[in-house]
Amino acid sequence: MITEEENYIVEISDSEVRCHRPDGTLDSLSWKNLQRVEVVVDASEALPVTFFALHGQGAALVIPEGATNSDELGERLFELPDFDADLFVDSMSSVESKTFVCWKKED
C-alpha cells in the first residue's frame, strides 16, 4: 500500500531537484541556486512528520521525508560540501517540533 507521502515523487538530476506533487503541480530548485538545507520536524500530530526544506533565492522546495526517491535526495545532500551529516541523522529521530539547518551555502 502506498502512503500519502509516497505520492510525492522526487526527481534528481545534475542540474536540479524536482518534486511532482499529488495535485499534479511540479516544483523545482536548481542546485546552483540552493542556499540552505533544513530538515523540519512537525510533532503536532501523534507521529512526527519530517520534511526536507531546500531554500534558494526567493524560492523553497519542501519535500516529505517519505516521498518516492527521497533516499536518493538524502544521498545527494550528503555530497554537499560541509553538509552536517550528524545533525541530519539526529533530525531523523527527533520527536520534537524543530528545524535542523544541515547546510548553508558559503558566501
Backbone as ProteinMPNN parsed JSONL, in Angstrom:
{"seq_chain_A": "MITEEENYIVEISDSEVRCHRPDGTLDSLSWKNLQRVEVVVDASEALPVTFFALHGQGAALVIPEGATNSDELGERLFELPDFDADLFVDSMSSVESKTFVCWKKED", "coords_chain_A": {"N_chain_A": [[0.841, -1.182, 0.0], [0.552, 2.2, -0.802], [1.823, 5.031, 0.836], [0.613, 8.298, 1.853], [2.682, 10.17, 1.633], [4.338, 8.954, -0.257], [3.13, 9.548, -2.624], [4.222, 11.858, -3.47], [6.7, 12.585, -5.738], [10.087, 12.511, -6.206], [12.55, 13.826, -8.327], [15.865, 13.772, -9.379], [18.509, 15.479, -10.849], [21.646, 16.352, -12.426], [21.432, 19.048, -12.546], [19.174, 19.986, -11.127], [16.599, 19.665, -8.522], [13.494, 18.125, -8.509], [10.031, 18.044, -7.657], [7.213, 16.212, -7.986], [3.944, 16.747, -7.23], [1.028, 15.336, -5.571], [-1.258, 16.701, -6.48], [-0.714, 17.292, -9.058], [0.949, 19.427, -9.597], [4.249, 20.762, -10.191], [7.263, 21.319, -8.63], [10.453, 22.892, -8.5], [14.019, 23.244, -7.946], [17.098, 24.604, -8.684], [20.384, 23.199, -8.35], [22.476, 25.033, -8.368], [21.305, 27.319, -7.366], [20.711, 26.659, -4.799], [20.695, 27.463, -1.405], [20.325, 26.853, 1.28], [19.777, 24.046, 3.401], [17.338, 22.405, 5.174], [16.028, 20.249, 7.713], [12.851, 19.691, 8.695], [10.89, 19.096, 11.44], [7.692, 18.232, 12.383], [5.882, 17.884, 15.113], [3.242, 17.974, 15.853], [1.232, 16.191, 15.456], [0.145, 12.794, 16.286], [2.196, 11.075, 15.45], [5.426, 12.181, 14.616], [6.077, 14.271, 11.762], [8.255, 14.55, 9.047], [10.101, 16.779, 6.994], [12.021, 17.713, 4.108], [13.479, 20.767, 3.528], [14.422, 22.75, 1.022], [16.107, 25.595, 0.265], [16.275, 28.387, -1.873], [17.224, 31.423, -3.577], [14.572, 33.424, -3.108], [12.878, 31.244, -3.342], [11.523, 28.073, -2.314], [11.688, 24.618, -1.766], [9.784, 22.125, -0.591], [9.753, 18.937, 0.678], [8.234, 15.897, 1.526], [9.642, 13.598, 3.874], [9.147, 10.927, 3.375], [8.715, 10.752, 0.654], [8.607, 9.379, -2.672], [11.674, 8.295, -3.887], [13.081, 9.831, -2.071], [15.22, 8.897, -0.607], [17.31, 8.91, -2.411], [17.568, 11.657, -2.706], [18.451, 12.333, -0.113], [20.972, 11.053, -0.162], [22.239, 12.592, -2.112], [22.279, 15.101, -0.883], [24.09, 14.632, 1.149], [26.451, 14.834, -0.206], [26.994, 17.502, -0.462], [29.298, 20.173, 0.123], [30.619, 20.389, 3.368], [28.242, 19.53, 4.541], [26.176, 18.825, 7.296], [26.166, 15.88, 8.403], [25.827, 14.451, 10.784], [23.978, 16.004, 12.222], [21.846, 15.795, 10.472], [21.253, 13.03, 10.657], [20.532, 12.943, 13.38], [18.223, 14.507, 13.25], [16.396, 12.846, 12.025], [15.472, 11.185, 13.998], [14.156, 12.76, 15.748], [11.607, 13.74, 18.023], [10.427, 16.042, 18.608], [9.012, 19.192, 17.637], [10.939, 20.916, 15.432], [13.475, 22.738, 13.652], [16.156, 21.787, 11.73], [19.105, 23.007, 10.62], [21.006, 21.88, 8.194], [22.807, 22.506, 6.243], [24.424, 25.303, 4.765], [25.006, 27.552, 2.135], [28.183, 28.815, 1.443], [29.186, 32.214, 1.572]], "CA_chain_A": [[0.0, 0.0, 0.0], [1.31, 3.448, -0.918], [1.492, 6.045, 1.83], [0.331, 9.624, 1.28], [3.952, 10.809, 1.291], [4.905, 8.33, -1.456], [2.501, 10.158, -3.793], [5.151, 12.908, -3.882], [7.77, 11.896, -6.452], [11.277, 13.346, -6.333], [13.475, 13.562, -9.429], [17.127, 14.471, -9.164], [19.445, 15.483, -11.976], [22.853, 17.118, -12.104], [21.143, 20.485, -12.54], [18.084, 20.419, -10.258], [15.723, 18.758, -7.794], [12.096, 18.369, -8.864], [9.054, 17.287, -6.879], [5.864, 16.1, -8.55], [3.009, 16.667, -6.115], [-0.182, 14.571, -5.907], [-2.253, 17.529, -7.169], [-0.279, 17.491, -10.438], [1.912, 20.519, -9.731], [5.664, 20.414, -10.193], [8.14, 22.34, -8.065], [11.861, 22.55, -8.725], [15.046, 24.167, -7.491], [18.386, 24.213, -9.257], [21.462, 23.035, -7.381], [23.304, 26.242, -8.312], [20.586, 28.322, -6.582], [20.496, 26.164, -3.443], [21.398, 28.277, -0.406], [20.196, 26.304, 2.632], [19.035, 22.789, 3.522], [16.801, 22.182, 6.516], [15.097, 19.159, 7.996], [11.824, 20.271, 9.552], [10.096, 18.078, 12.125], [6.428, 18.734, 12.923], [5.408, 16.896, 16.073], [1.909, 18.368, 16.312], [0.357, 15.018, 15.32], [0.543, 11.663, 17.132], [3.515, 10.683, 14.958], [6.1, 13.323, 13.984], [6.203, 14.3, 10.309], [9.537, 15.16, 8.71], [10.198, 17.327, 5.647], [13.247, 18.347, 3.647], [13.207, 22.114, 3.007], [15.55, 23.243, 0.236], [15.863, 27.02, 0.056], [17.053, 29.14, -2.836], [16.885, 32.838, -3.547], [13.176, 33.675, -3.436], [12.146, 30.003, -3.605], [11.748, 26.959, -1.394], [11.143, 23.336, -2.204], [9.526, 21.339, 0.611], [9.507, 17.56, 0.244], [8.069, 14.977, 2.654], [10.74, 12.651, 4.035], [8.736, 9.641, 2.824], [8.416, 10.85, -0.784], [9.279, 8.43, -3.554], [13.049, 8.689, -4.243], [13.679, 10.744, -1.09], [16.517, 8.339, -0.199], [18.281, 9.425, -3.383], [17.786, 13.054, -2.348], [19.308, 12.333, 1.065], [22.333, 10.715, -0.596], [22.789, 13.746, -2.838], [22.536, 16.167, 0.085], [25.306, 14.277, 1.884], [27.591, 15.2, -1.042], [27.234, 18.947, -0.396], [30.461, 20.478, 0.963], [30.35, 20.759, 4.765], [26.909, 19.115, 4.979], [26.238, 18.291, 8.654], [25.548, 14.554, 8.362], [25.432, 14.063, 12.14], [22.739, 16.714, 12.531], [20.824, 15.186, 9.621], [20.88, 11.75, 11.275], [19.815, 13.277, 14.608], [16.898, 15.047, 12.911], [15.515, 11.747, 11.619], [14.918, 10.52, 15.18], [13.571, 13.776, 16.62], [10.169, 13.642, 18.311], [10.014, 17.404, 18.943], [8.938, 20.122, 16.513], [12.207, 21.621, 15.384], [14.108, 22.891, 12.349], [17.59, 21.483, 11.761], [19.804, 23.556, 9.454], [22.081, 20.918, 7.935], [23.775, 23.039, 5.294], [24.263, 26.663, 4.234], [25.982, 27.908, 1.113], [29.121, 29.827, 1.89], [29.102, 33.462, 0.784]], "C_chain_A": [[0.889, 1.249, 0.0], [0.849, 4.426, 0.158], [1.22, 7.372, 1.126], [1.618, 10.308, 0.828], [4.546, 10.243, 0.009], [4.26, 8.846, -2.742], [3.269, 11.383, -4.28], [6.335, 12.195, -4.529], [8.916, 12.872, -6.714], [12.094, 12.881, -7.525], [14.718, 14.403, -9.196], [17.978, 14.349, -10.41], [20.688, 16.244, -11.539], [22.565, 18.609, -11.988], [20.078, 20.91, -11.531], [17.436, 19.269, -9.494], [14.3, 19.132, -8.184], [11.207, 17.517, -7.976], [7.691, 17.371, -7.557], [4.914, 15.866, -7.378], [1.745, 15.906, -6.537], [-1.239, 15.374, -6.658], [-1.851, 17.849, -8.608], [0.71, 18.63, -10.625], [3.344, 19.983, -9.648], [6.449, 21.593, -9.642], [9.575, 21.916, -8.318], [12.767, 23.633, -8.175], [16.364, 23.681, -8.066], [19.432, 24.109, -8.159], [22.279, 24.322, -7.252], [22.633, 27.342, -7.503], [20.331, 27.892, -5.136], [21.348, 26.955, -2.451], [21.355, 27.68, 0.993], [19.38, 25.009, 2.564], [18.625, 22.622, 4.976], [16.036, 20.862, 6.549], [14.134, 19.718, 9.028], [10.985, 19.13, 10.123], [8.868, 18.766, 12.714], [5.861, 17.639, 13.825], [4.019, 17.232, 16.609], [0.898, 17.227, 16.2], [0.872, 13.909, 16.236], [1.927, 11.145, 16.753], [4.164, 11.888, 14.297], [6.193, 13.158, 12.464], [7.462, 15.081, 9.973], [9.546, 15.583, 7.251], [11.632, 17.768, 5.373], [12.84, 19.701, 3.091], [14.483, 22.613, 2.336], [15.246, 24.679, -0.14], [16.83, 27.592, -0.972], [16.647, 30.59, -2.735], [15.448, 33.019, -4.024], [12.36, 32.429, -3.702], [12.467, 28.972, -2.528], [11.061, 25.732, -1.965], [11.013, 22.479, -0.955], [9.045, 19.959, 0.181], [9.319, 16.681, 1.474], [9.201, 13.947, 2.685], [10.406, 11.296, 3.421], [8.392, 9.662, 1.356], [9.171, 9.774, -1.556], [10.601, 9.037, -4.015], [13.676, 9.656, -3.252], [15.018, 10.21, -0.572], [17.625, 8.846, -1.12], [18.592, 10.899, -3.105], [18.712, 13.149, -1.138], [20.755, 12.037, 0.717], [23.001, 11.897, -1.283], [23.125, 14.892, -1.883], [23.817, 15.895, 0.865], [26.563, 14.652, 1.105], [27.899, 16.695, -1.015], [28.432, 19.225, 0.5], [30.035, 20.975, 2.344], [28.92, 20.469, 5.22], [27.038, 18.451, 6.348], [25.469, 16.966, 8.722], [25.075, 14.113, 9.744], [24.117, 14.725, 12.534], [21.582, 16.128, 11.726], [20.327, 13.883, 10.247], [20.089, 11.999, 12.564], [18.387, 13.746, 14.313], [15.906, 13.938, 12.581], [14.9, 11.027, 12.816], [14.273, 11.51, 16.152], [12.07, 13.543, 16.795], [9.611, 14.999, 18.743], [9.933, 18.244, 17.674], [10.193, 20.982, 16.52], [12.678, 21.71, 13.941], [15.603, 22.705, 12.515], [18.22, 22.041, 10.498], [21.05, 22.71, 9.234], [23.137, 21.442, 6.981], [23.41, 24.461, 4.912], [25.359, 26.897, 3.227], [26.899, 28.99, 1.675], [29.035, 31.042, 0.977], [30.3, 33.659, -0.09]], "O_chain_A": [[1.871, 1.316, 0.739], [-0.348, 4.625, 0.366], [1.556, 7.547, -0.046], [1.653, 10.948, -0.223], [5.194, 10.973, -0.741], [4.782, 8.61, -3.832], [3.004, 11.892, -5.369], [6.913, 11.29, -3.927], [8.74, 13.91, -7.352], [12.305, 11.683, -7.713], [14.637, 15.585, -8.862], [18.149, 13.26, -10.96], [20.766, 16.723, -10.408], [23.353, 19.353, -11.404], [20.063, 22.067, -11.111], [17.676, 18.092, -9.763], [13.94, 20.31, -8.191], [11.577, 16.408, -7.588], [7.101, 18.444, -7.683], [5.067, 14.901, -6.628], [1.429, 15.841, -7.725], [-2.037, 14.797, -7.396], [-2.553, 18.584, -9.302], [1.261, 18.784, -11.715], [3.6, 18.907, -9.109], [6.321, 22.719, -10.121], [9.882, 20.724, -8.346], [12.354, 24.773, -7.964], [16.71, 22.504, -7.956], [19.379, 24.833, -7.164], [22.725, 24.666, -6.157], [23.323, 28.225, -6.994], [19.799, 28.667, -4.341], [22.557, 27.099, -2.628], [22.233, 27.953, 1.811], [18.433, 24.89, 1.787], [19.453, 22.689, 5.885], [15.475, 20.423, 5.545], [14.544, 20.162, 10.101], [10.444, 18.308, 9.384], [8.982, 19.749, 13.446], [5.415, 16.596, 13.346], [3.664, 16.811, 17.71], [-0.179, 17.297, 16.792], [1.907, 14.063, 16.884], [2.735, 10.817, 17.622], [3.521, 12.56, 13.492], [6.365, 12.051, 11.955], [7.712, 16.145, 10.54], [9.068, 14.859, 6.379], [12.362, 18.149, 6.288], [11.938, 19.773, 2.257], [15.491, 22.865, 2.997], [14.239, 24.954, -0.793], [18.03, 27.322, -0.945], [15.817, 30.951, -1.9], [15.141, 32.797, -5.195], [11.255, 32.525, -4.234], [13.535, 28.997, -1.916], [9.99, 25.816, -2.567], [12.015, 22.141, -0.326], [8.077, 19.82, -0.567], [10.154, 16.707, 2.379], [9.657, 13.485, 1.639], [11.312, 10.584, 2.987], [7.832, 8.693, 0.844], [10.237, 9.322, -1.138], [10.633, 10.175, -4.482], [14.71, 10.25, -3.555], [15.864, 10.993, -0.141], [18.726, 9.166, -0.674], [19.733, 11.338, -3.249], [19.649, 13.947, -1.132], [21.666, 12.685, 1.232], [24.181, 12.169, -1.064], [24.137, 15.572, -2.054], [24.548, 16.825, 1.205], [27.636, 14.777, 1.696], [28.953, 17.116, -1.493], [28.579, 18.58, 1.539], [29.197, 21.868, 2.465], [28.435, 21.082, 6.171], [27.911, 17.607, 6.545], [24.284, 16.936, 9.055], [24.032, 13.47, 9.864], [23.243, 14.08, 13.113], [20.472, 15.983, 12.239], [19.121, 13.661, 10.354], [19.083, 11.332, 12.808], [17.456, 13.415, 15.047], [14.708, 14.079, 12.83], [13.901, 10.325, 12.66], [13.889, 11.132, 17.259], [11.363, 13.196, 15.849], [8.467, 15.095, 19.189], [10.703, 18.029, 16.737], [10.474, 21.685, 17.49], [12.331, 20.872, 13.109], [16.239, 23.372, 13.331], [17.894, 21.587, 9.402], [22.023, 22.807, 9.982], [24.238, 20.896, 6.908], [22.234, 24.789, 4.755], [26.504, 26.494, 3.432], [26.446, 29.95, 2.299], [28.838, 30.916, -0.232], [30.382, 34.654, -0.81]]}, "name": "protein", "num_of_chains": 1, "seq": "MITEEENYIVEISDSEVRCHRPDGTLDSLSWKNLQRVEVVVDASEALPVTFFALHGQGAALVIPEGATNSDELGERLFELPDFDADLFVDSMSSVESKTFVCWKKED"}
